[in-house]
XYZ file of C-alpha atoms in Angstrom:
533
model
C 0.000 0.000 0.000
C 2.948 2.492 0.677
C 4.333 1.609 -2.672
C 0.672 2.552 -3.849
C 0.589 5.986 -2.236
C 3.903 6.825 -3.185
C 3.651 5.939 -6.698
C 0.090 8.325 -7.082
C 0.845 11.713 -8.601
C -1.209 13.969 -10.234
C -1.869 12.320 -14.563
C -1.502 14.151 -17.353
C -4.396 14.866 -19.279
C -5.580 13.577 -22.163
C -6.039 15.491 -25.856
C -9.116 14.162 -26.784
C -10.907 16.243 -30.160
C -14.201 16.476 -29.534
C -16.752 15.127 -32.488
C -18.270 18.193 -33.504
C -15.057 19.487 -35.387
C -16.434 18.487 -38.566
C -20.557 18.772 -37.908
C -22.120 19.478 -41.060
C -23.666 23.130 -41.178
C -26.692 21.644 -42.384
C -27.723 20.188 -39.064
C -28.198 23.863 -38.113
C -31.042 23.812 -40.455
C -32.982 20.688 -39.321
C -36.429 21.252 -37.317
C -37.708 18.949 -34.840
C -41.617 17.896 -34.703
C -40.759 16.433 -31.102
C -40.462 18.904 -28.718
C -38.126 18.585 -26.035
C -39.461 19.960 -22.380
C -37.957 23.243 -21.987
C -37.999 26.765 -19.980
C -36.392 29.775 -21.064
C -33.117 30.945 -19.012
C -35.331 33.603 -17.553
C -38.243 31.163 -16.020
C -35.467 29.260 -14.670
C -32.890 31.691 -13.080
C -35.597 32.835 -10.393
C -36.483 29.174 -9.653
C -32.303 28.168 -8.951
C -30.791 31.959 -8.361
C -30.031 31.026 -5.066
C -28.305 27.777 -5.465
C -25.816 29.827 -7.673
C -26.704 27.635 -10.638
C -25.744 29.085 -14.402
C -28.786 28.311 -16.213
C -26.938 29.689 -19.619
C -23.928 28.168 -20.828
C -20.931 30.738 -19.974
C -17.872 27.553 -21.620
C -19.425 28.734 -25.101
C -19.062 31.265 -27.629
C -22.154 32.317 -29.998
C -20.774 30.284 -32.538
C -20.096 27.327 -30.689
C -23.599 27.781 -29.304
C -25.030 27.124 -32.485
C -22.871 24.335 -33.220
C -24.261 22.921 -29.900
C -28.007 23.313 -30.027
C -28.180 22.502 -33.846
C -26.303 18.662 -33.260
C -28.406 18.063 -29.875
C -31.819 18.592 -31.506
C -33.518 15.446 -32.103
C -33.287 14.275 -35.423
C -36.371 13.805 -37.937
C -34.731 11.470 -39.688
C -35.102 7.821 -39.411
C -33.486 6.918 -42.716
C -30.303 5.875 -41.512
C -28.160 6.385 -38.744
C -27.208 9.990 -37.270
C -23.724 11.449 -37.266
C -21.243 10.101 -34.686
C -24.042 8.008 -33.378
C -22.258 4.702 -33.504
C -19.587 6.458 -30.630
C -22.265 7.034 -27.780
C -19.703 7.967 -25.370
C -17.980 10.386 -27.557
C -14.121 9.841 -28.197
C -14.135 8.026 -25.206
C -15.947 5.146 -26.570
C -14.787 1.694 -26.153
C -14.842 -0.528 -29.585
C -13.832 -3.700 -28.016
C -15.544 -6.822 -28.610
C -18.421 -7.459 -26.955
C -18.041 -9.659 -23.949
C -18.590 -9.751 -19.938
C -15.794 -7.233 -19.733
C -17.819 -4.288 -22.085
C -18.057 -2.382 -19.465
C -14.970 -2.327 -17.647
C -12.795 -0.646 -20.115
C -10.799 2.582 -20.093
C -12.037 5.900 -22.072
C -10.374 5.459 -25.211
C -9.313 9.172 -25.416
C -7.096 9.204 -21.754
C -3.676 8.964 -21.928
C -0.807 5.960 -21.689
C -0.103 7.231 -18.020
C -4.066 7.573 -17.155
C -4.255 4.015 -18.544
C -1.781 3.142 -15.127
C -4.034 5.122 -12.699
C -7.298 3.626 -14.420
C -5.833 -0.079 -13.762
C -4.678 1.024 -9.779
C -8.084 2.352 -8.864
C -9.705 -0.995 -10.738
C -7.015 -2.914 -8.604
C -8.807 -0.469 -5.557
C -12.167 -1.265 -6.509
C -11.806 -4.674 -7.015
C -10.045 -5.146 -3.559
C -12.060 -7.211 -0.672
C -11.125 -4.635 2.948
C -10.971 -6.863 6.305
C -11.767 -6.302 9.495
C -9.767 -4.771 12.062
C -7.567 -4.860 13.797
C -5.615 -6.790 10.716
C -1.772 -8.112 9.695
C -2.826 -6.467 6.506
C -1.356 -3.090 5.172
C -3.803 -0.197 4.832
C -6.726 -3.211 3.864
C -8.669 -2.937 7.339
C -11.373 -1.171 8.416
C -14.765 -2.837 7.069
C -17.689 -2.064 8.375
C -17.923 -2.845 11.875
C -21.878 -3.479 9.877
C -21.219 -3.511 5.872
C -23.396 -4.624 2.921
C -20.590 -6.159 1.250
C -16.527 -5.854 1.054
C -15.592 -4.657 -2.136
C -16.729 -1.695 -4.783
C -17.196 -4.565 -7.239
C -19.042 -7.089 -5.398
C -22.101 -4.676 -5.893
C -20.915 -3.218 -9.201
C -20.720 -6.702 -10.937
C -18.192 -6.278 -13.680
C -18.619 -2.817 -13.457
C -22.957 -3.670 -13.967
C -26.063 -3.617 -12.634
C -26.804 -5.228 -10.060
C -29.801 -8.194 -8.868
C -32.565 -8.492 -6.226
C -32.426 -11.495 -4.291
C -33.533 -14.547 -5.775
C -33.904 -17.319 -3.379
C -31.361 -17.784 -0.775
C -28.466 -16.362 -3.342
C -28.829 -12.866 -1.087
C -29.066 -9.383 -1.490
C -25.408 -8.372 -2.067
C -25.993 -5.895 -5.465
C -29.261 -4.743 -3.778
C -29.984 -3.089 -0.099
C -32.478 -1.046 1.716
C -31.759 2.577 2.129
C -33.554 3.604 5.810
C -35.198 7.225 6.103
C -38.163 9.071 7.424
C -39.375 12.697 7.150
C -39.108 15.603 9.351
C -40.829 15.685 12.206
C -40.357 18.917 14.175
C -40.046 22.834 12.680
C -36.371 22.109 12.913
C -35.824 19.463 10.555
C -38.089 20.832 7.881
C -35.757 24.144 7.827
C -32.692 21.704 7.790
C -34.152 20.114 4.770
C -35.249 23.699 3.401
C -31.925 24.462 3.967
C -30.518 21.565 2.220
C -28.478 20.665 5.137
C -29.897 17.258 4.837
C -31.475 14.913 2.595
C -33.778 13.241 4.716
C -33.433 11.729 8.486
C -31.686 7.956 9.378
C -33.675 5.500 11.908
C -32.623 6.286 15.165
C -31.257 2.926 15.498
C -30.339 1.087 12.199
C -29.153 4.284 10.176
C -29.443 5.235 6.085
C -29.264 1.641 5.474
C -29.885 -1.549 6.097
C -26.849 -3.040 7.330
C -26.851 -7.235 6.415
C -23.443 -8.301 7.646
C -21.175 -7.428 10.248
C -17.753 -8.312 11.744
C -16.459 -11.007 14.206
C -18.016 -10.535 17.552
C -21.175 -7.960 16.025
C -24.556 -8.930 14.462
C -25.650 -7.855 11.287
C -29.180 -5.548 11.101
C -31.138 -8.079 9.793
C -32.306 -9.626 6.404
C -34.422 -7.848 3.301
C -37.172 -9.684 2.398
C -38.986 -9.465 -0.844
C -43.044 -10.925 -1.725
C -43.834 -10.635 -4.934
C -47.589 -10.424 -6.473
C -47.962 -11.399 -10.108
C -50.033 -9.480 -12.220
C -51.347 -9.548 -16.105
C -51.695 -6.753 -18.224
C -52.963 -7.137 -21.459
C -51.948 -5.683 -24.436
C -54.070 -3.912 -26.968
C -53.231 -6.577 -29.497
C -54.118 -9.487 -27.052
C -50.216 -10.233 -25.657
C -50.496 -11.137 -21.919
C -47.549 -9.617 -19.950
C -46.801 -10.765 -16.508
C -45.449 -7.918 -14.096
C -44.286 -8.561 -10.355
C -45.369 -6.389 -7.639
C -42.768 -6.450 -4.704
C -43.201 -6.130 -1.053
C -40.314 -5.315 1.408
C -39.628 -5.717 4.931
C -36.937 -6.534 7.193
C -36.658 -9.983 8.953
C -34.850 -11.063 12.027
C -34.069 -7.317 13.272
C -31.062 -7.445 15.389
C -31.548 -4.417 17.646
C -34.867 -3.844 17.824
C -37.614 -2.616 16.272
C -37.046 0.286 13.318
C -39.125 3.534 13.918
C -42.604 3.325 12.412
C -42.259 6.546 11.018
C -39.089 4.725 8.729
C -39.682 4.022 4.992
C -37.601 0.869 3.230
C -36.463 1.699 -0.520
C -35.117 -1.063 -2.560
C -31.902 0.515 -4.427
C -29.952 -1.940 -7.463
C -26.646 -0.838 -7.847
C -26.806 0.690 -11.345
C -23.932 0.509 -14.190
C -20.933 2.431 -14.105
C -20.011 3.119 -17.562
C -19.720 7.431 -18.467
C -20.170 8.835 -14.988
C -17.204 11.105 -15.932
C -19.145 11.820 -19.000
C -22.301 12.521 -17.498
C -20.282 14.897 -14.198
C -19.457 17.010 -17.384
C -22.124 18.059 -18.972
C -22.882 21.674 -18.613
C -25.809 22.368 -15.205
C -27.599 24.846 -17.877
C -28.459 22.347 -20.308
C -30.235 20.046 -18.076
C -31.975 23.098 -16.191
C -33.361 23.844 -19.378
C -35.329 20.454 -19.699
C -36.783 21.144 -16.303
C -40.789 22.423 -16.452
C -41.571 21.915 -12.537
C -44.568 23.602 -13.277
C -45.751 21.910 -16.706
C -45.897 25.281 -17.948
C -46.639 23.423 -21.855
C -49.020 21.222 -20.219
C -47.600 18.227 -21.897
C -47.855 16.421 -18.416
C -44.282 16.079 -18.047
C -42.610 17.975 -14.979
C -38.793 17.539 -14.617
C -37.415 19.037 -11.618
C -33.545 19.322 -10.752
C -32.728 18.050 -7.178
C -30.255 20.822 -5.718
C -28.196 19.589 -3.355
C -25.132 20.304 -1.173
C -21.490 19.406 -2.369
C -19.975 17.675 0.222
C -16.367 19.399 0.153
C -17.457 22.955 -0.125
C -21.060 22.868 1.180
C -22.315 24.940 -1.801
C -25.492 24.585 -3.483
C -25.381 22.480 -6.384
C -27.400 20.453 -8.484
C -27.783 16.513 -8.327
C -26.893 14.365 -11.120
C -26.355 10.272 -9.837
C -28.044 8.045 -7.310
C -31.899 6.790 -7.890
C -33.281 10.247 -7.028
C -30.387 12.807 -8.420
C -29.444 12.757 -4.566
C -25.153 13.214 -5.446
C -23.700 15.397 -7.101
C -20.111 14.074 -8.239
C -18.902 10.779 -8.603
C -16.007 10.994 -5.801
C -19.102 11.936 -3.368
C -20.794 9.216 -4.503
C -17.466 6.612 -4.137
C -17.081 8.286 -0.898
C -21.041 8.076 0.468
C -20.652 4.306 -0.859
C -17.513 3.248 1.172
C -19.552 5.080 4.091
C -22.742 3.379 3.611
C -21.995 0.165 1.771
C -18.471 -1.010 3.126
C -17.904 1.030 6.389
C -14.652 2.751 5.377
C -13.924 6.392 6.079
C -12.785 8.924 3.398
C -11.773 12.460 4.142
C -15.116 13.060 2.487
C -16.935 11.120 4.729
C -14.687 10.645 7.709
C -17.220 8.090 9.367
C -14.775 5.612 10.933
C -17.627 3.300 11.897
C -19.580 3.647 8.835
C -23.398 3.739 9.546
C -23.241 2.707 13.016
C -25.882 5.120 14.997
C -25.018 6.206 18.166
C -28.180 3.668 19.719
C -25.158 1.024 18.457
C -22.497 1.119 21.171
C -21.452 -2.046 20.664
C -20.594 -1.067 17.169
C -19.405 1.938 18.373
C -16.585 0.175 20.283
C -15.112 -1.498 17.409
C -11.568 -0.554 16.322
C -11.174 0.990 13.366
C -8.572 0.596 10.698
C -6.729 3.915 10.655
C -3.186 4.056 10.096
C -1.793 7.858 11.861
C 1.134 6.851 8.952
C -1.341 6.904 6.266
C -3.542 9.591 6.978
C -6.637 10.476 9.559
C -8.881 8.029 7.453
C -9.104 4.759 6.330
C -9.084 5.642 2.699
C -6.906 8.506 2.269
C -6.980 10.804 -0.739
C -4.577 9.123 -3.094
C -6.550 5.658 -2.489
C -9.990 8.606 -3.421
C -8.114 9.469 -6.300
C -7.250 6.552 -8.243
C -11.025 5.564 -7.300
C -12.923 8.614 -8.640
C -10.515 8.258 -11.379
C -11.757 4.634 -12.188
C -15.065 5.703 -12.165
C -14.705 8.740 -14.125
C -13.400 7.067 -16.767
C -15.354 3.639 -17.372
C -15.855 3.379 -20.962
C -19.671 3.887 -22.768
C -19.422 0.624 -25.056
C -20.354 1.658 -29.119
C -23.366 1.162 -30.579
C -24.476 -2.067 -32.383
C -26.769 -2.738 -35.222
C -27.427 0.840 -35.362
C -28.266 0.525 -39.318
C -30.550 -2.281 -38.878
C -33.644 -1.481 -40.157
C -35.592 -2.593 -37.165
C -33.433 -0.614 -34.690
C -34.335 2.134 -37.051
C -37.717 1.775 -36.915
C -37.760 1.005 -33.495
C -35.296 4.503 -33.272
C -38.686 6.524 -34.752
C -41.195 4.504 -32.391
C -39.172 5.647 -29.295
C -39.463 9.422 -30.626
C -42.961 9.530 -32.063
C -44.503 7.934 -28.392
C -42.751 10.676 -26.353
C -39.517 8.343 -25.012
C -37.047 11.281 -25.289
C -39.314 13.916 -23.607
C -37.411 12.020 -20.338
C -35.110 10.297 -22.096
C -33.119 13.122 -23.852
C -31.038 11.631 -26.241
C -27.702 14.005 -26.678
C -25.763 16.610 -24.742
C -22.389 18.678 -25.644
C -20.025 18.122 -22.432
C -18.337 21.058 -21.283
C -15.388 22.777 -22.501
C -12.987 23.197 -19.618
C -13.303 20.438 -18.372
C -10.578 19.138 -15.599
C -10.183 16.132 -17.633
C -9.769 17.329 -21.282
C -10.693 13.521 -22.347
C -14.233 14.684 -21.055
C -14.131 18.097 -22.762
C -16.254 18.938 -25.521
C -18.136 15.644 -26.106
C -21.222 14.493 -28.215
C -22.433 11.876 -25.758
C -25.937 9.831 -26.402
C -27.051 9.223 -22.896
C -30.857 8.741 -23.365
C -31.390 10.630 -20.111
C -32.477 14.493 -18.842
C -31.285 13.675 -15.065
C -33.904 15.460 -14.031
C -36.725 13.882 -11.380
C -39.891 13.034 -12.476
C -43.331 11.426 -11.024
C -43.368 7.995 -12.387
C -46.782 7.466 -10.561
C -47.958 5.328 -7.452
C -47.217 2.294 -8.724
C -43.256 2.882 -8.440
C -42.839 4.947 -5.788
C -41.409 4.093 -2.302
C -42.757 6.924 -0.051
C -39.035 8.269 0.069
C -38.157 11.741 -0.262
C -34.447 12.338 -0.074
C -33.788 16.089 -0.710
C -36.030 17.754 -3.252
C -36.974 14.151 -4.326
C -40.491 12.856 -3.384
C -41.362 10.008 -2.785
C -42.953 9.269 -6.283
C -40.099 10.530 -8.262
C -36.547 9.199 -9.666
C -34.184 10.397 -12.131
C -34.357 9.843 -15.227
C -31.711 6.605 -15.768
C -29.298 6.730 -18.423
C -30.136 4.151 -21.458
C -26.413 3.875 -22.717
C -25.035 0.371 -22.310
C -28.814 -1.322 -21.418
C -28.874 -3.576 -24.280
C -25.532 -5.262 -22.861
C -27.370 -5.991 -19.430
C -27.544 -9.679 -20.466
C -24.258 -9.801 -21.578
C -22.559 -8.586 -18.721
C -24.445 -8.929 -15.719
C -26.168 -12.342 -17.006
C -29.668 -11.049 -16.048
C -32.546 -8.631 -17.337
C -33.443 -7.204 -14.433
C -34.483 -3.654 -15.006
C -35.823 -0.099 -12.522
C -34.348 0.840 -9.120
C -35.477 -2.743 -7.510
C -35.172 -4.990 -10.445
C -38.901 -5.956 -10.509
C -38.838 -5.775 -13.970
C -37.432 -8.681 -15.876
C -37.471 -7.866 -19.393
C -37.308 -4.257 -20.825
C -40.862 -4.844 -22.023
C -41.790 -5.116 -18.103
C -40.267 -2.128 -17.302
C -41.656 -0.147 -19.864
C -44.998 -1.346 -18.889
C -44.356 -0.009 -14.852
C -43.936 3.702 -16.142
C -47.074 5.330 -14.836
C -47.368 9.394 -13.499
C -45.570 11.523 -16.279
C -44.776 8.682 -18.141
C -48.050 7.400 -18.441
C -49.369 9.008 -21.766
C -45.838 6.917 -22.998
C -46.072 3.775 -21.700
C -49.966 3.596 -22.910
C -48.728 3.981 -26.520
C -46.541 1.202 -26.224
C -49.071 -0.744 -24.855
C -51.175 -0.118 -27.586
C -48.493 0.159 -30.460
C -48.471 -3.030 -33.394
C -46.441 -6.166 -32.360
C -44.066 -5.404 -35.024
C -43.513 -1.745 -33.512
C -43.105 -2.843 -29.977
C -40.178 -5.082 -31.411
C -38.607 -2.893 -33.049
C -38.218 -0.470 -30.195
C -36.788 -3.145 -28.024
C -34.350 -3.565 -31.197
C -33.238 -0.209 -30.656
C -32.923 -0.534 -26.916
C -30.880 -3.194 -27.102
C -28.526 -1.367 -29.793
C -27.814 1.059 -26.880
């Protein structure tokens, strides 16, 4: 491990061109028939003035501008295959074969000396941490309570993750624990964004299944299903799965009544760098918390606190837009998931609650030599770094002409009015292998109401508990491939991507009903075109 910290410096940066060098000026010409939810600059500056938020793009020039809007409107043309549309993650984009490794490879734009820093924090995220106190160097300090002991044990191969099926347990999928405010001072915390929501008194943010020598884990999820048949318009029965969740075997007691359970699948990995990049403006501008076109569709950003410097800022990853960087989000997961302390989160015991003294009295696995924390920045570095840089896999098929045809179907029933297909990243970006990038990433990352039938009663931040962020398409039609399973939406209830299509409800009702009532031969080719993504 000293060998490790020593050898961490600060990379070069990569020289990656961005695609739109050579965008045809006729793109600037194209109109769109689909209308993308929008409010002007104006609307939105007095909704997010005081989270400091740019809701115009200040990276750009006029001319740039142009370039910009002109390639990121959607397309009217179904004919063949759009411009730079086979490299979904922009120069980044990994051409490798397809395989069980498609989403663990490096950006393809980084440099030689990134590609060493990429394979350490893989090495990082791979590694298994042990209890302490340990004869290991700089490797203790799980839990004392932990959902699992590595980054990748939940992130399989860099994938989604599974509910439990049988007795093969719940290690890619855990509870997160919260309740609402209850007195005048916790709603003006969470008006204040000081919070996100409130832990159980006793068991925490999370559901905590395992546990070191000599302490006992929280307890067990447990999941009913309900089948259900929906028919479609053309007579095909579908069968969805309603789940139920509680917790079995509690080890400390019961959790506060007021405490709601939501079912979170560890979702891919691949572009996070991509997606940390992309200007705040542009996705403000897809936000209509009012419906003020009264298409039924209400985006809303979820502003939330950076962790480092406390400012207001807006979310972009998690289920519900809760984080708002990817290092936050490595460091909330060693926190929560594996009970290791970063200087972002310096929680020694992870989520033990202070109702947990036995936890409490643990040792921990800090090392004065190494730093105040169990994971000290360099080991945060070469992490974020990994994750930053996880390759978006190319397209396939993308010419077929069902995936085509399925291309127009996911347009013409309103897909992309949630599902935007294409942003510009920022120029300037710390990372220029980021910088300037045509990225497809099917997603507004705003929060929207997908209806009663998906909700969990959560609210984290501006969240409710009916909405979720829009989830990035990019990479879905490898699930199989990669992960082995189909198992779609934040609790993997749905086990096809028909199934999950047929659970959007609330704003994406009006969608999912055209689907539902679309030709046989339609509904085909859309999944086609899903599963080029």
């Amino acid at each position: 491990m000293r060998r490790l910290l020593e050898f961490v410096r600060r990379s070069r940066r990569a020289d990656g061109s961005p695609h739109l060098e050579k965008t045809p000026a006729r793109l600037a010409r194209r109109r769109c028939v689909i209308l993308v939810v929008a409010l002007t600059s104006s609307a939105m500056a007095g909704d997010l003035q005081p989270a400091g938020l740019a809701t115009t793009r200040t990276d750009l020039n006029p001319k740039d501008q142009a370039r910009v809007t002109a390639i990121t409107r959607p397309t009217t043309d179904f004919s063949k295959p759009e411009q730079f549309e086979l490299m979904q993650g922009g120069a980044g984009t990994s051409r490798k074969d397809v395989n069980r490794d498609s989403f663990s490879q490096p950006s393809a734009n980084i440099t030689f000396e990134e590609e060493g820093d990429f394979k350490l924090g893989n090495a990082l995220f791979r590694k298994n941490w042990v209890s302490s106190p340990s004869s290991t160097q700089a490797s203790d300090g799980l839990g004392p309570l932990f959902n699992e002991r590595a980054c990748q044990n939940c992130h399989l191969k860099d994938g989604r993750g599974r509910p439990p099926q049988g007795d093969t347990g719940t290690t890619s999928m855990f509870l997160r624990l919260a309740r609402e405010a209850s007195s005048e001072e916790e709603k003006a915390e969470l008006a204040d964004h000081k919070v996100l929501n409130f832990r159980d008194p006793v068991y925490g943010t999370q559901l905590q299944e395992l546990a070191v020598p000599g302490l006992r884990g929280e307890g067990r999820m447990h999941v009913d299903y309900q089948e259900r048949q929906v028919m479609l318009a053309d007579g095909t029965a579908i069968s969805l799965r309603k789940p139920s969740y509680s917790v079995v075997d509690p080890a400390y007691g019961p959790l506060d009544p007021r405490t709601t359970l939501s079912p979170r699948l560890t979702p891919p990995m691949v572009g996070l760098g991509l997606i940390e990049q992309i200007a705040p403006a542009d996705i403000l501008a897809r936000a209509d918390p009012d419906d003020r076109n009264s298409d039924g569709i209400s985006g809303r950003p979820n502003i939330v606190r950076d962790g480092p410097s406390g400012e207001l800022t807006l979310g972009r990853f998690g289920w519900k837009a809760q984080t708002a960087s990817t290092r936050q989000q490595a460091a909330d997961a060693f926190a929560g998931d594996i009970g290791i302390s970063t200087p972002e989160e310096p929680k020694h015991w992870g989520d033990c609650t202070a109702a947990q003294a036995k936890c409490l009295a643990m040792p921990n696995g800090v090392q004065l030599r190494l730093g105040p924390v169990e994971a000290p920045p360099p080991v945060m570095d070469l992490v974020t770094f990994y994750s930053q840089n996880l390759a978006v896999p190319a397209r396939r098929d993308l010419d077929a002409p069902p995936v085509l045809t399925g291309k127009k179907v996911f347009y013409e029933i309103g897909c992309i009015a949630c599902h935007t297909p294409k942003f510009v990243t920022r120029r300037g970006t710390p990372n220029k292998a980021q910088a300037f990038q045509l990225i497809w990433p099917y997603s507004d990352f705003l929060l929207h109401d997908m209806g009663p039938d998906l909700a969990d009663g959560q609210a984290v931040g501006d969240a409710t508990g009916n909405e979720w962020r829009t989830p990035p398409l990019w990479g879905i039609g490898l699930t199989e491939t990669v992960n082995g399973n189909s198992f779609f939406l934040h609790d993997g209830r749905a086990r096809s991507l028909t199934e999950a299509i047929l659970w959007h409800g609330g704003e994406a009702q009006k969608a999912r009903d055209r689907f539902a009532v679309a030709s046989a031969a339609d509904r085909y080719a859309l999944l086609k075109f899903l599963e080029s993504l």
